PDB file of C-alpha atoms in Angstrom:
ATOM      1  CA  MET A  25       6.541-277.285  67.298  1.00 43.00           C
ATOM      2  CA  GLU A  26       4.221-275.476  64.920  1.00 42.00           C
ATOM      3  CA  SER A  27       2.299-277.164  62.122  1.00 43.00           C
ATOM      4  CA  SER A  28       4.309-278.679  59.301  1.00 42.00           C
ATOM      5  CA  SER A  29       2.751-276.304  56.730  1.00 45.00           C
ATOM      6  CA  SER A  30       4.349-273.289  58.390  1.00 46.00           C
ATOM      7  CA  THR A  31       7.624-274.841  59.543  1.00 52.00           C
ATOM      8  CA  ARG A  32       8.091-277.053  56.478  1.00 77.00           C
ATOM      9  CA  LEU A  33       8.946-280.040  58.645  1.00 89.00           C
ATOM     10  CA  PRO A  34       8.226-283.447  57.136  1.00 92.00           C
ATOM     11  CA  ALA A  35       5.230-285.181  58.691  1.00 94.00           C
ATOM     12  CA  TRP A  36       7.287-288.007  60.203  1.00 95.00           C
ATOM     13  CA  LEU A  37       9.657-285.593  61.942  1.00 95.00           C
ATOM     14  CA  GLU A  38       6.875-283.470  63.375  1.00 94.00           C
ATOM     15  CA  SER A  39       5.120-286.614  64.673  1.00 96.00           C
ATOM     16  CA  LEU A  40       8.355-287.973  66.120  1.00 96.00           C
ATOM     17  CA  LEU A  41       8.928-284.807  68.150  1.00 95.00           C
ATOM     18  CA  SER A  42       5.340-284.610  69.417  1.00 95.00           C
ATOM     19  CA  GLU A  43       4.819-288.312  70.149  1.00 95.00           C
ATOM     20  CA  THR A  44       4.788-289.731  73.691  1.00 95.00           C
ATOM     21  CA  PHE A  45       6.610-293.041  73.995  1.00 96.00           C
ATOM     22  CA  PHE A  46       6.651-295.908  76.498  1.00 96.00           C
ATOM     23  CA  ASN A  47       2.941-295.674  77.201  1.00 94.00           C
ATOM     24  CA  SER A  48       0.881-298.856  76.991  1.00 95.00           C
ATOM     25  CA  CYS A  49      -0.433-299.733  73.558  1.00 95.00           C
ATOM     26  CA  MET A  50      -4.224-299.465  73.537  1.00 94.00           C
ATOM     27  CA  ILE A  51      -4.530-302.131  70.846  1.00 93.00           C
ATOM     28  CA  HIS A  52      -2.586-304.665  72.916  1.00 95.00           C
ATOM     29  CA  GLU A  53      -3.457-303.419  76.389  1.00 89.00           C
ATOM     30  CA  ASP A  54      -3.899-307.006  77.679  1.00 92.00           C
ATOM     31  CA  SER A  55      -0.493-308.157  76.440  1.00 93.00           C
ATOM     32  CA  LYS A  56       2.751-308.085  78.367  1.00 92.00           C
ATOM     33  CA  LYS A  57       5.558-305.738  77.340  1.00 90.00           C
ATOM     34  CA  ASN A  58       3.198-303.553  75.351  1.00 94.00           C
ATOM     35  CA  GLU A  59       5.154-300.300  75.716  1.00 95.00           C
ATOM     36  CA  LYS A  60       5.128-298.129  72.608  1.00 96.00           C
ATOM     37  CA  ASN A  61       8.870-297.833  72.030  1.00 96.00           C
ATOM     38  CA  ILE A  62       8.925-298.045  68.220  1.00 96.00           C
ATOM     39  CA  PHE A  63       8.172-295.234  65.788  1.00 97.00           C
ATOM     40  CA  CYS A  64       6.900-295.973  62.291  1.00 97.00           C
ATOM     41  CA  LEU A  65       8.078-293.280  59.888  1.00 96.00           C
ATOM     42  CA  ASP A  66       5.580-294.307  57.203  1.00 96.00           C
ATOM     43  CA  CYS A  67       2.528-294.232  59.481  1.00 96.00           C
ATOM     44  CA  CYS A  68       3.839-291.409  61.711  1.00 96.00           C
ATOM     45  CA  GLU A  69       2.823-293.154  64.918  1.00 96.00           C
ATOM     46  CA  ALA A  70       4.276-294.943  67.924  1.00 96.00           C
ATOM     47  CA  ILE A  71       3.705-298.692  68.138  1.00 96.00           C
ATOM     48  CA  CYS A  72       4.660-301.620  70.372  1.00 95.00           C
ATOM     49  CA  HIS A  73       6.460-304.764  69.229  1.00 92.00           C
ATOM     50  CA  HIS A  74       3.124-306.619  69.070  1.00 94.00           C
ATOM     51  CA  CYS A  75       2.130-304.269  66.211  1.00 95.00           C
ATOM     52  CA  LEU A  76       5.082-305.175  64.008  1.00 94.00           C
ATOM     53  CA  ASP A  77       3.099-307.548  61.794  1.00 93.00           C
ATOM     54  CA  ARG A  78       1.166-304.583  60.368  1.00 93.00           C
ATOM     55  CA  HIS A  79       4.367-302.575  59.792  1.00 95.00           C
ATOM     56  CA  ASN A  80       6.849-305.226  58.651  1.00 89.00           C
ATOM     57  CA  SER A  81       7.589-303.424  55.364  1.00 92.00           C
ATOM     58  CA  HIS A  82       7.766-299.916  56.885  1.00 96.00           C
ATOM     59  CA  ARG A  83      10.669-297.834  58.102  1.00 96.00           C
ATOM     60  CA  LEU A  84      10.918-298.387  61.850  1.00 96.00           C
ATOM     61  CA  LEU A  85      12.900-296.455  64.428  1.00 96.00           C
ATOM     62  CA  GLN A  86      13.424-297.798  67.927  1.00 95.00           C
ATOM     63  CA  ILE A  87      13.169-295.345  70.798  1.00 96.00           C
ATOM     64  CA  ARG A  88      15.270-296.154  73.829  1.00 95.00           C
ATOM     65  CA  ARG A  89      15.449-294.902  77.413  1.00 93.00           C
ATOM     66  CA  TYR A  90      18.454-293.287  79.049  1.00 94.00           C
ATOM     67  CA  VAL A  91      18.171-291.748  82.536  1.00 91.00           C
ATOM     68  CA  TYR A  92      14.382-291.986  82.143  1.00 92.00           C
ATOM     69  CA  HIS A  93      14.196-289.912  78.951  1.00 95.00           C
ATOM     70  CA  ASP A  94      13.708-290.818  75.280  1.00 97.00           C
ATOM     71  CA  VAL A  95      16.859-291.279  73.216  1.00 97.00           C
ATOM     72  CA  ILE A  96      17.733-292.513  69.734  1.00 96.00           C
ATOM     73  CA  ARG A  97      20.856-294.366  68.765  1.00 95.00           C
ATOM     74  CA  VAL A  98      23.234-292.162  66.801  1.00 96.00           C
ATOM     75  CA  GLY A  99      23.695-294.864  64.166  1.00 94.00           C
ATOM     76  CA  ASP A 100      19.939-294.774  63.467  1.00 95.00           C
ATOM     77  CA  VAL A 101      19.300-291.039  63.483  1.00 95.00           C
ATOM     78  CA  GLU A 102      22.306-290.352  61.235  1.00 95.00           C
ATOM     79  CA  LYS A 103      20.444-292.213  58.475  1.00 96.00           C
ATOM     80  CA  LEU A 104      17.644-289.644  58.697  1.00 96.00           C
ATOM     81  CA  MET A 105      19.264-286.306  59.490  1.00 96.00           C
ATOM     82  CA  ASP A 106      22.429-284.452  60.355  1.00 96.00           C
ATOM     83  CA  CYS A 107      22.890-284.750  64.126  1.00 94.00           C
ATOM     84  CA  SER A 108      26.343-283.178  64.365  1.00 95.00           C
ATOM     85  CA  TYR A 109      27.018-281.008  67.433  1.00 96.00           C
ATOM     86  CA  VAL A 110      24.276-282.769  69.423  1.00 97.00           C
ATOM     87  CA  GLN A 111      25.772-284.108  72.642  1.00 96.00           C
ATOM     88  CA  ALA A 112      25.925-287.891  72.613  1.00 96.00           C
ATOM     89  CA  TYR A 113      26.069-290.316  75.542  1.00 95.00           C
ATOM     90  CA  THR A 114      27.190-293.938  75.739  1.00 93.00           C
ATOM     91  CA  THR A 115      24.857-296.622  77.083  1.00 90.00           C
ATOM     92  CA  ASN A 116      25.012-300.382  76.478  1.00 86.00           C
ATOM     93  CA  SER A 117      28.105-299.794  74.311  1.00 87.00           C
ATOM     94  CA  ALA A 118      26.105-297.595  71.917  1.00 91.00           C
ATOM     95  CA  LYS A 119      26.069-293.833  71.438  1.00 95.00           C
ATOM     96  CA  VAL A 120      22.676-292.182  71.851  1.00 97.00           C
ATOM     97  CA  VAL A 121      21.267-288.649  71.668  1.00 97.00           C
ATOM     98  CA  PHE A 122      18.257-287.231  73.484  1.00 97.00           C
ATOM     99  CA  LEU A 123      15.152-286.715  71.410  1.00 97.00           C
ATOM    100  CA  LYS A 124      13.813-283.781  73.435  1.00 95.00           C
ATOM    101  CA  PRO A 125      15.382-281.368  75.949  1.00 94.00           C
ATOM    102  CA  ARG A 126      15.233-282.507  79.555  1.00 90.00           C
ATOM    103  CA  PRO A 127      13.607-280.283  82.180  1.00 84.00           C
ATOM    104  CA  GLN A 128      16.012-278.264  84.276  1.00 79.00           C
ATOM    105  CA  THR A 129      15.405-277.885  87.983  1.00 66.00           C
ATOM    106  CA  LYS A 130      18.261-275.429  88.553  1.00 66.00           C
ATOM    107  CA  ALA A 131      20.199-273.077  86.372  1.00 59.00           C
ATOM    108  CA  CYS A 132      23.629-274.405  85.448  1.00 60.00           C
ATOM    109  CA  ARG A 133      26.484-272.622  87.142  1.00 56.00           C
ATOM    110  CA  ASN A 134      30.116-272.342  86.160  1.00 59.00           C
ATOM    111  CA  SER A 135      29.383-273.953  82.800  1.00 69.00           C
ATOM    112  CA  SER A 136      31.571-272.717  79.970  1.00 81.00           C
ATOM    113  CA  ASN A 137      29.339-274.208  77.260  1.00 90.00           C
ATOM    114  CA  ASN A 138      25.528-274.200  77.068  1.00 91.00           C
ATOM    115  CA  CYS A 139      22.936-275.443  74.604  1.00 94.00           C
ATOM    116  CA  ILE A 140      22.145-272.687  72.093  1.00 92.00           C
ATOM    117  CA  SER A 141      18.431-273.407  72.317  1.00 92.00           C
ATOM    118  CA  CYS A 142      17.670-274.226  75.976  1.00 91.00           C
ATOM    119  CA  GLU A 143      20.805-273.128  77.872  1.00 89.00           C
ATOM    120  CA  ARG A 144      21.509-276.575  79.351  1.00 91.00           C
ATOM    121  CA  GLY A 145      25.158-277.128  80.266  1.00 90.00           C
ATOM    122  CA  LEU A 146      27.081-279.161  77.694  1.00 92.00           C
ATOM    123  CA  GLN A 147      30.474-280.669  77.158  1.00 90.00           C
ATOM    124  CA  ASP A 148      32.756-279.142  74.549  1.00 89.00           C
ATOM    125  CA  PRO A 149      32.462-278.952  71.565  1.00 92.00           C
ATOM    126  CA  TYR A 150      28.705-279.697  71.478  1.00 95.00           C
ATOM    127  CA  LEU A 151      26.137-276.983  70.743  1.00 96.00           C
ATOM    128  CA  PHE A 152      22.808-278.769  71.333  1.00 97.00           C
ATOM    129  CA  CYS A 153      21.541-281.041  74.094  1.00 96.00           C
ATOM    130  CA  SER A 154      18.925-282.824  71.973  1.00 97.00           C
ATOM    131  CA  ILE A 155      17.653-283.381  68.439  1.00 97.00           C
ATOM    132  CA  SER A 156      14.679-281.121  69.142  1.00 96.00           C
ATOM    133  CA  CYS A 157      16.920-278.233  70.219  1.00 96.00           C
ATOM    134  CA  LYS A 158      18.942-278.436  67.015  1.00 96.00           C
ATOM    135  CA  ILE A 159      15.783-278.505  64.884  1.00 96.00           C
ATOM    136  CA  ASN A 160      14.340-275.498  66.735  1.00 94.00           C
ATOM    137  CA  GLN A 161      17.529-273.512  66.168  1.00 95.00           C
ATOM    138  CA  ILE A 162      17.682-274.421  62.464  1.00 94.00           C
ATOM    139  CA  MET A 163      14.043-273.427  61.969  1.00 93.00           C
ATOM    140  CA  ARG A 164      14.653-270.071  63.667  1.00 92.00           C
ATOM    141  CA  ASN A 165      17.683-269.355  61.499  1.00 92.00           C
ATOM    142  CA  ASP A 166      16.839-270.963  58.142  1.00 89.00           C
ATOM    143  CA  GLY A 167      13.112-271.653  58.285  1.00 88.00           C
ATOM    144  CA  MET A 168      13.485-275.120  56.747  1.00 88.00           C
ATOM    145  CA  MET A 169      15.133-278.487  57.402  1.00 90.00           C
ATOM    146  CA  SER A 170      15.617-279.782  53.871  1.00 90.00           C
ATOM    147  CA  GLU A 171      19.393-279.295  53.845  1.00 92.00           C
ATOM    148  CA  TYR A 172      19.788-281.351  57.025  1.00 95.00           C
ATOM    149  CA  LEU A 173      17.558-284.330  56.143  1.00 95.00           C
ATOM    150  CA  TYR A 174      18.642-287.476  54.321  1.00 94.00           C
ATOM    151  CA  GLU A 175      16.709-289.848  52.071  1.00 93.00           C
ATOM    152  CA  CYS A 176      16.311-293.164  53.863  1.00 93.00           C
ATOM    153  CA  GLU A 177      14.286-295.878  52.164  1.00 92.00           C
ATOM    154  CA  VAL A 178      15.121-298.732  54.555  1.00 92.00           C
ATOM    155  CA  LEU A 179      15.254-298.488  58.328  1.00 94.00           C
ATOM    156  CA  THR A 180      15.005-301.729  60.305  1.00 92.00           C
ATOM    157  CA  LEU A 181      15.033-302.726  63.962  1.00 91.00           C
ATOM    158  CA  PRO A 182      17.748-304.816  65.658  1.00 83.00           C
ATOM    159  CA  GLU A 183      17.189-308.530  65.894  1.00 73.00           C
ATOM    160  CA  PRO A 184      14.813-309.555  68.732  1.00 64.00           C
ATOM    161  CA  GLY A 185      16.677-310.936  71.713  1.00 57.00           C
ATOM    162  CA  SER A 186      19.859-308.948  71.076  1.00 56.00           C
ATOM    163  CA  ASP A 187      21.333-306.728  73.785  1.00 50.00           C
ATOM    164  CA  ASP A 188      20.396-303.700  71.699  1.00 51.00           C
ATOM    165  CA  TRP A 189      16.661-304.519  71.527  1.00 45.00           C
ATOM    166  CA  PHE A 190      15.746-302.775  74.785  1.00 46.00           C
ATOM    167  CA  THR A 191      17.634-300.181  76.778  1.00 45.00           C
ATOM    168  CA  SER A 192      16.862-299.950  80.471  1.00 42.00           C
ATOM    169  CA  PRO A 193      17.411-296.786  82.540  1.00 42.00           C
ATOM    170  CA  ASP A 194      21.013-296.416  83.621  1.00 42.00           C
ATOM    171  CA  PRO A 195      22.170-296.407  87.233  1.00 38.00           C
ATOM    172  CA  VAL A 196      22.107-293.047  88.960  1.00 35.00           C
ATOM    173  CA  PHE A 197      25.907-292.997  89.251  1.00 34.00           C
ATOM    174  CA  GLU A 198      26.167-292.952  85.447  1.00 38.00           C
ATOM    175  CA  LEU A 199      25.100-289.301  85.662  1.00 38.00           C
ATOM    176  CA  LEU A 200      28.211-288.389  87.626  1.00 35.00           C
ATOM    177  CA  LYS A 201      30.509-289.182  84.696  1.00 40.00           C
ATOM    178  CA  THR A 202      31.212-285.702  83.378  1.00 38.00           C
ATOM    179  CA  SER A 203      34.162-284.292  81.519  1.00 38.00           C
ATOM    180  CA  SER A 204      36.052-281.077  82.228  1.00 38.00           C
ATOM    181  CA  GLY A 205      33.539-279.154  80.138  1.00 41.00           C
ATOM    182  CA  SER A 206      30.570-280.077  82.313  1.00 41.00           C
ATOM    183  CA  THR A 207      29.761-279.266  85.920  1.00 40.00           C
ATOM    184  CA  ALA A 208      28.204-281.244  88.718  1.00 42.00           C
ATOM    185  CA  SER A 209      25.667-278.482  89.298  1.00 41.00           C
ATOM    186  CA  CYS A 210      24.138-279.205  85.874  1.00 43.00           C
ATOM    187  CA  ILE A 211      23.311-282.833  86.690  1.00 41.00           C
ATOM    188  CA  ASP A 212      19.649-283.601  87.409  1.00 44.00           C
ATOM    189  CA  VAL A 213      20.119-286.194  90.126  1.00 39.00           C
ATOM    190  CA  ASP A 214      18.386-286.838  93.401  1.00 41.00           C
ATOM    191  CA  ARG A 215      21.268-286.023  95.742  1.00 41.00           C
ATOM    192  CA  GLN A 216      19.651-287.796  98.649  1.00 41.00           C
ATOM    193  CA  THR A 217      19.456-291.021  96.631  1.00 38.00           C
ATOM    194  CA  ILE A 218      23.106-290.739  95.655  1.00 38.00           C
ATOM    195  CA  ALA A 219      24.203-290.119  99.232  1.00 43.00           C
ATOM    196  CA  CYS A 220      22.194-293.089 100.486  1.00 42.00           C
ATOM    197  CA  THR A 221      23.608-295.383  97.792  1.00 42.00           C
ATOM    198  CA  ALA A 222      27.158-294.209  98.421  1.00 43.00           C
ATOM    199  CA  THR A 223      26.819-294.726 102.184  1.00 42.00           C
ATOM    200  CA  THR A 224      25.536-298.252 101.641  1.00 43.00           C
ATOM    201  CA  GLU A 225      28.483-299.024  99.390  1.00 46.00           C
ATOM    202  CA  ILE A 226      30.973-297.702 101.949  1.00 42.00           C
ATOM    203  CA  VAL A 227      29.451-299.798 104.734  1.00 42.00           C
ATOM    204  CA  ARG A 228      29.512-302.862 102.492  1.00 48.00           C
ATOM    205  CA  LYS A 229      33.207-302.326 101.717  1.00 47.00           C
ATOM    206  CA  LYS A 230      34.057-301.880 105.392  1.00 45.00           C
ATOM    207  CA  ARG A 231      32.287-305.075 106.324  1.00 45.00           C
ATOM    208  CA  THR A 232      34.023-306.957 103.538  1.00 44.00           C
ATOM    209  CA  SER A 233      37.508-305.666 104.365  1.00 45.00           C
ATOM    210  CA  LYS A 234      37.006-306.479 108.049  1.00 43.00           C
ATOM    211  CA  PHE A 235      36.722-310.189 107.326  1.00 41.00           C
ATOM    212  CA  GLU A 236      39.176-310.423 104.445  1.00 47.00           C
ATOM    213  CA  ILE A 237      41.996-312.775 105.511  1.00 46.00           C
ATOM    214  CA  SER A 238      44.821-314.028 103.323  1.00 50.00           C
ATOM    215  CA  ALA A 239      45.147-317.743 102.629  1.00 51.00           C
ATOM    216  CA  ALA A 240      48.508-317.974 104.427  1.00 51.00           C
ATOM    217  CA  ALA A 241      47.192-316.292 107.575  1.00 50.00           C
ATOM    218  CA  ARG A 242      44.027-318.395 107.506  1.00 51.00           C
ATOM    219  CA  ASP A 243      46.046-321.632 107.738  1.00 54.00           C
ATOM    220  CA  SER A 244      48.248-320.488 110.627  1.00 53.00           C
ATOM    221  CA  PRO A 245      47.818-322.231 114.031  1.00 54.00           C
ATOM    222  CA  ALA A 246      47.708-318.883 115.810  1.00 52.00           C
ATOM    223  CA  LEU A 247      44.676-317.768 113.825  1.00 48.00           C
ATOM    224  CA  GLU A 248      42.915-321.088 114.416  1.00 52.00           C
ATOM    225  CA  THR A 249      43.483-320.717 118.149  1.00 51.00           C
ATOM    226  CA  ALA A 250      42.244-317.137 118.107  1.00 50.00           C
ATOM    227  CA  VAL A 251      39.134-318.012 116.128  1.00 50.00           C
ATOM    228  CA  ASN A 252      38.249-321.048 118.273  1.00 53.00           C
ATOM    229  CA  ARG A 253      39.030-319.355 121.590  1.00 56.00           C
ATOM    230  CA  ARG A 254      36.025-319.175 123.861  1.00 57.00           C
ATOM    231  CA  LYS A 255      35.484-317.298 127.033  1.00 57.00           C
ATOM    232  CA  GLY A 256      35.565-319.255 130.271  1.00 65.00           C
ATOM    233  CA  MET A 257      32.691-319.652 132.651  1.00 69.00           C
ATOM    234  CA  PRO A 258      31.685-316.347 134.251  1.00 68.00           C
ATOM    235  CA  LYS A 259      32.726-315.993 137.884  1.00 69.00           C
ATOM    236  CA  ARG A 260      31.053-313.925 140.526  1.00 71.00           C
ATOM    237  CA  SER A 261      33.179-311.329 142.313  1.00 71.00           C
ATOM    238  CA  PRO A 262      34.004-312.317 145.889  1.00 71.00           C
ATOM    239  CA  PHE A 263      32.107-310.611 148.664  1.00 68.00           C
ATOM    240  CA  ASN A 264      34.146-308.511 151.037  1.00 59.00           C
TER     241      ASN A 264
END
């Protein structure tokens, strides 16, 4: 992103896109759970939850993590700007959108729909893979964001202790849930990790099914005899 004077981006939006989240807070470096996962729109800086006393009257936006990248809940970002046509994902029963484009290790193949800005494969009918990609495209076309921004005087965090307070990275198999508009070749997943996890699951299922016995069969005398049967004493073969 260029400076706000040339792109006409508001200061909070420019800071949000350039900020690095989930680093340790230098002010509370000796405290536990000091990750900077909150963005203060009034101070234009990332803070941790230990800093909330100094920002209790400010507009606060919680940054979450999904597949190890920064995301914002759709319900929160819609109070600040138009995020239509940005591909959303579901995690912890909430829809989220990526803040920045994710790095691509391979070019997407056989994808019928790609992000207008970064060419990442998307599901239909989305046009952008992240908030940043939509902003970049708007700035290239219109040169300003004023028509897409909303006035928001109050923006609060969820209650501490609720399921929505923190979002942990999703399991690797969550990445395999794609619709007909997306392709497996566009998924940034460690294939070796997936194969190892899948093999472990298959072995676990085989071991479980091997010892699964119905209640009726378990109570039968024949099964009890078979289970308690022991081999006799070993005998040496006779010498010729």
